Short mmCIF file of C-alpha atoms in Angstrom, two decimals:
data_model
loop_
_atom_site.label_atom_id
_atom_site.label_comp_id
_atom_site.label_asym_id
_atom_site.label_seq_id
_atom_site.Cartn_x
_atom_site.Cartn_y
_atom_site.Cartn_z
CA UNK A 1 85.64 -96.73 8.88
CA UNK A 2 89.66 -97.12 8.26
CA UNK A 3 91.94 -95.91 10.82
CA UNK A 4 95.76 -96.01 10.59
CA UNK A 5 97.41 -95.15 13.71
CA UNK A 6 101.90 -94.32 13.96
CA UNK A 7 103.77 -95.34 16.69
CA UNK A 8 107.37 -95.76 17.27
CA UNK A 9 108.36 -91.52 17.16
CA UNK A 10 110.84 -90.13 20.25
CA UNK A 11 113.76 -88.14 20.92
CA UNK A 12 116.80 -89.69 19.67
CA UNK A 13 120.65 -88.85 19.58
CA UNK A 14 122.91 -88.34 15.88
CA UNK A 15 123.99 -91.43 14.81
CA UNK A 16 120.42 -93.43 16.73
CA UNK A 17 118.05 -95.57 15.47
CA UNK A 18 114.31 -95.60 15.82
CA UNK A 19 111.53 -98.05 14.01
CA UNK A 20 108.02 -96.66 13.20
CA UNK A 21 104.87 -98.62 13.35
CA UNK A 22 102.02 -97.91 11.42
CA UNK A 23 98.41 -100.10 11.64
CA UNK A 24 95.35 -100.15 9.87
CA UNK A 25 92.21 -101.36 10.92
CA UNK A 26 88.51 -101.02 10.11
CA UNK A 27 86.61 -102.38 7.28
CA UNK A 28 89.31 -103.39 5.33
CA UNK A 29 89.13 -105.14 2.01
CA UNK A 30 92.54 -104.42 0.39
CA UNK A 31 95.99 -102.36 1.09
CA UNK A 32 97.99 -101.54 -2.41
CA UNK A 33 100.52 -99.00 -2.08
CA UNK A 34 101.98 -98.12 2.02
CA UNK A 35 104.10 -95.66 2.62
CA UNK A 36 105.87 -92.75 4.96
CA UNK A 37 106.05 -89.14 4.32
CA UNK A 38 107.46 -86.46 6.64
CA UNK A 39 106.86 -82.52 7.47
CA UNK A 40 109.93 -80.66 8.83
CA UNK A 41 108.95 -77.67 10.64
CA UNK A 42 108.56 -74.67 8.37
CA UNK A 43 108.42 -77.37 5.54
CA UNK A 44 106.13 -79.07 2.99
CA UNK A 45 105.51 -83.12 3.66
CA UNK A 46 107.93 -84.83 1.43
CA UNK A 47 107.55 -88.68 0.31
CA UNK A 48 109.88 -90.80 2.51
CA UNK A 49 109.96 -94.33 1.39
CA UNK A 50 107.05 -96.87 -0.38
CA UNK A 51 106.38 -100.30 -0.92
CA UNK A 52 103.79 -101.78 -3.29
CA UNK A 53 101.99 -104.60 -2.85
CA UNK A 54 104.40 -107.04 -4.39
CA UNK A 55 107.09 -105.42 -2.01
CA UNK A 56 109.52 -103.33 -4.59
CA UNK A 57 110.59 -100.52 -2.58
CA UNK A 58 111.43 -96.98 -3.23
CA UNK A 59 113.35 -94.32 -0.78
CA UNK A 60 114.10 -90.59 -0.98
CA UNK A 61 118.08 -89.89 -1.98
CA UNK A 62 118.16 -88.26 1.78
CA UNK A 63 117.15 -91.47 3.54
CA UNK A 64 119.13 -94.15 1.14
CA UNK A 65 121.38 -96.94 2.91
CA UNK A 66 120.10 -95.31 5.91
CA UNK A 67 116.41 -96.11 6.42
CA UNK A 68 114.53 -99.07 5.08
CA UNK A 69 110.72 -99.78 4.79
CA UNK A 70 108.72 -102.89 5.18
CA UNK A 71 105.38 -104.60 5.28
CA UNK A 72 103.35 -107.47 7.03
CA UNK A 73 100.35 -107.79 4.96
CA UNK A 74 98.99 -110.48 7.61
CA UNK A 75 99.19 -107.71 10.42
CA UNK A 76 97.74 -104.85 7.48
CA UNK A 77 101.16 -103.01 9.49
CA UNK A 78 103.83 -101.22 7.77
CA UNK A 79 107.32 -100.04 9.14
CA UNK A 80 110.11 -97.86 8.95
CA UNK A 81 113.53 -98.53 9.88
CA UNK A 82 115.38 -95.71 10.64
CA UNK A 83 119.61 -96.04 11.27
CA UNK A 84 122.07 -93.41 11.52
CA UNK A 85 119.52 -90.75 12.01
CA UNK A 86 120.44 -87.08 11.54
CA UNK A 87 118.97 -83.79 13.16
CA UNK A 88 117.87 -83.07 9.59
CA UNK A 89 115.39 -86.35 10.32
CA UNK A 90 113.74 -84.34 12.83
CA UNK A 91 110.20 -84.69 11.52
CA UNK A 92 106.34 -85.59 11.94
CA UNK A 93 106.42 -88.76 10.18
CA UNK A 94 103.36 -89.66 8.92
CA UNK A 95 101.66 -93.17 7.61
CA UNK A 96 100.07 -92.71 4.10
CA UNK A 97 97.91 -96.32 2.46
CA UNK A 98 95.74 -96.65 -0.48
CA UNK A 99 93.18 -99.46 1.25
CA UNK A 100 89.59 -100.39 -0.90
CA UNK A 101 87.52 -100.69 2.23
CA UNK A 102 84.70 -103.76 1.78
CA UNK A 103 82.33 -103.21 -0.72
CA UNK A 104 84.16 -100.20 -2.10
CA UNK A 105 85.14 -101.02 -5.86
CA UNK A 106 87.56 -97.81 -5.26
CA UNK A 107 90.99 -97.93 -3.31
CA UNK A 108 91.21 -94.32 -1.31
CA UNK A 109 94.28 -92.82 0.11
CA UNK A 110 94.16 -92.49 4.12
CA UNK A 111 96.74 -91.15 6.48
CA UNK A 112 97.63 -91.40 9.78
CA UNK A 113 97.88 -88.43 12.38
CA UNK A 114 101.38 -88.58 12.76
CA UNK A 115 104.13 -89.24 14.98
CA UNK A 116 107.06 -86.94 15.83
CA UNK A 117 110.87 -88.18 15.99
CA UNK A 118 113.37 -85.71 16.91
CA UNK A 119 117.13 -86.15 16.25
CA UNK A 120 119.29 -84.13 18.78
CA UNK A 121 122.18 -84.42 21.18
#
């Protein structure tokens, strides 16, 4: 079985900073594509920030110059940097990996369960 488990979410003032965690374990043969997505309240979950494999890197216009994503293949562990936060980041954040688990020819997408960071004075 794969698990990925978030950590890192909290309560936060304007203008803060927070870093997400986000580890896999399990039966793990592989990790391609890792990522973060979020889910405002009232909101559908919208694609963050991902990083392939070979590390290139891709944000959402809202988070640009402000947040910045990372991996540690090593560690099967992905981050998310998060500066200058606003209350519009108020958000579950959640951890989204395409892993091909051992003796799977096929990589699956998995997710995590979430973690909530709130941005308010």
């Amino acid at each position: 079985q794969v698990q990925l488990v978030e950590s890192g979410g909290d309560l936060v003032q304007p203008g803060g900073s927070l870093r997400l965690s986000c580890a896999a374990s399990g039966t793990i043969s592989s990790i391609n594509n890792m990522a973060w997505y979020r889910q405002a309240p009232g909101k559908g979950r919208e694609l963050v920030a991902i990083i392939t494999k070979s590390g290139y890197t891709n944000y959402a216009d809202s988070v640009k110059g402000r947040f910045t994503i990372s991996r540690d293949n090593a560690k099967k562990t992905v981050y998310l940097q998060m500066n200058s936060l606003k209350p519009e980041d108020t958000a579950v954040y959640y951890c989204n990996m395409n892993i091909a688990a051992i003796g799977d020819l096929n990589y699956r997408e998995y997710w995590g369960k979430g973690t909530q960071t709130t941005v308010s004075s």
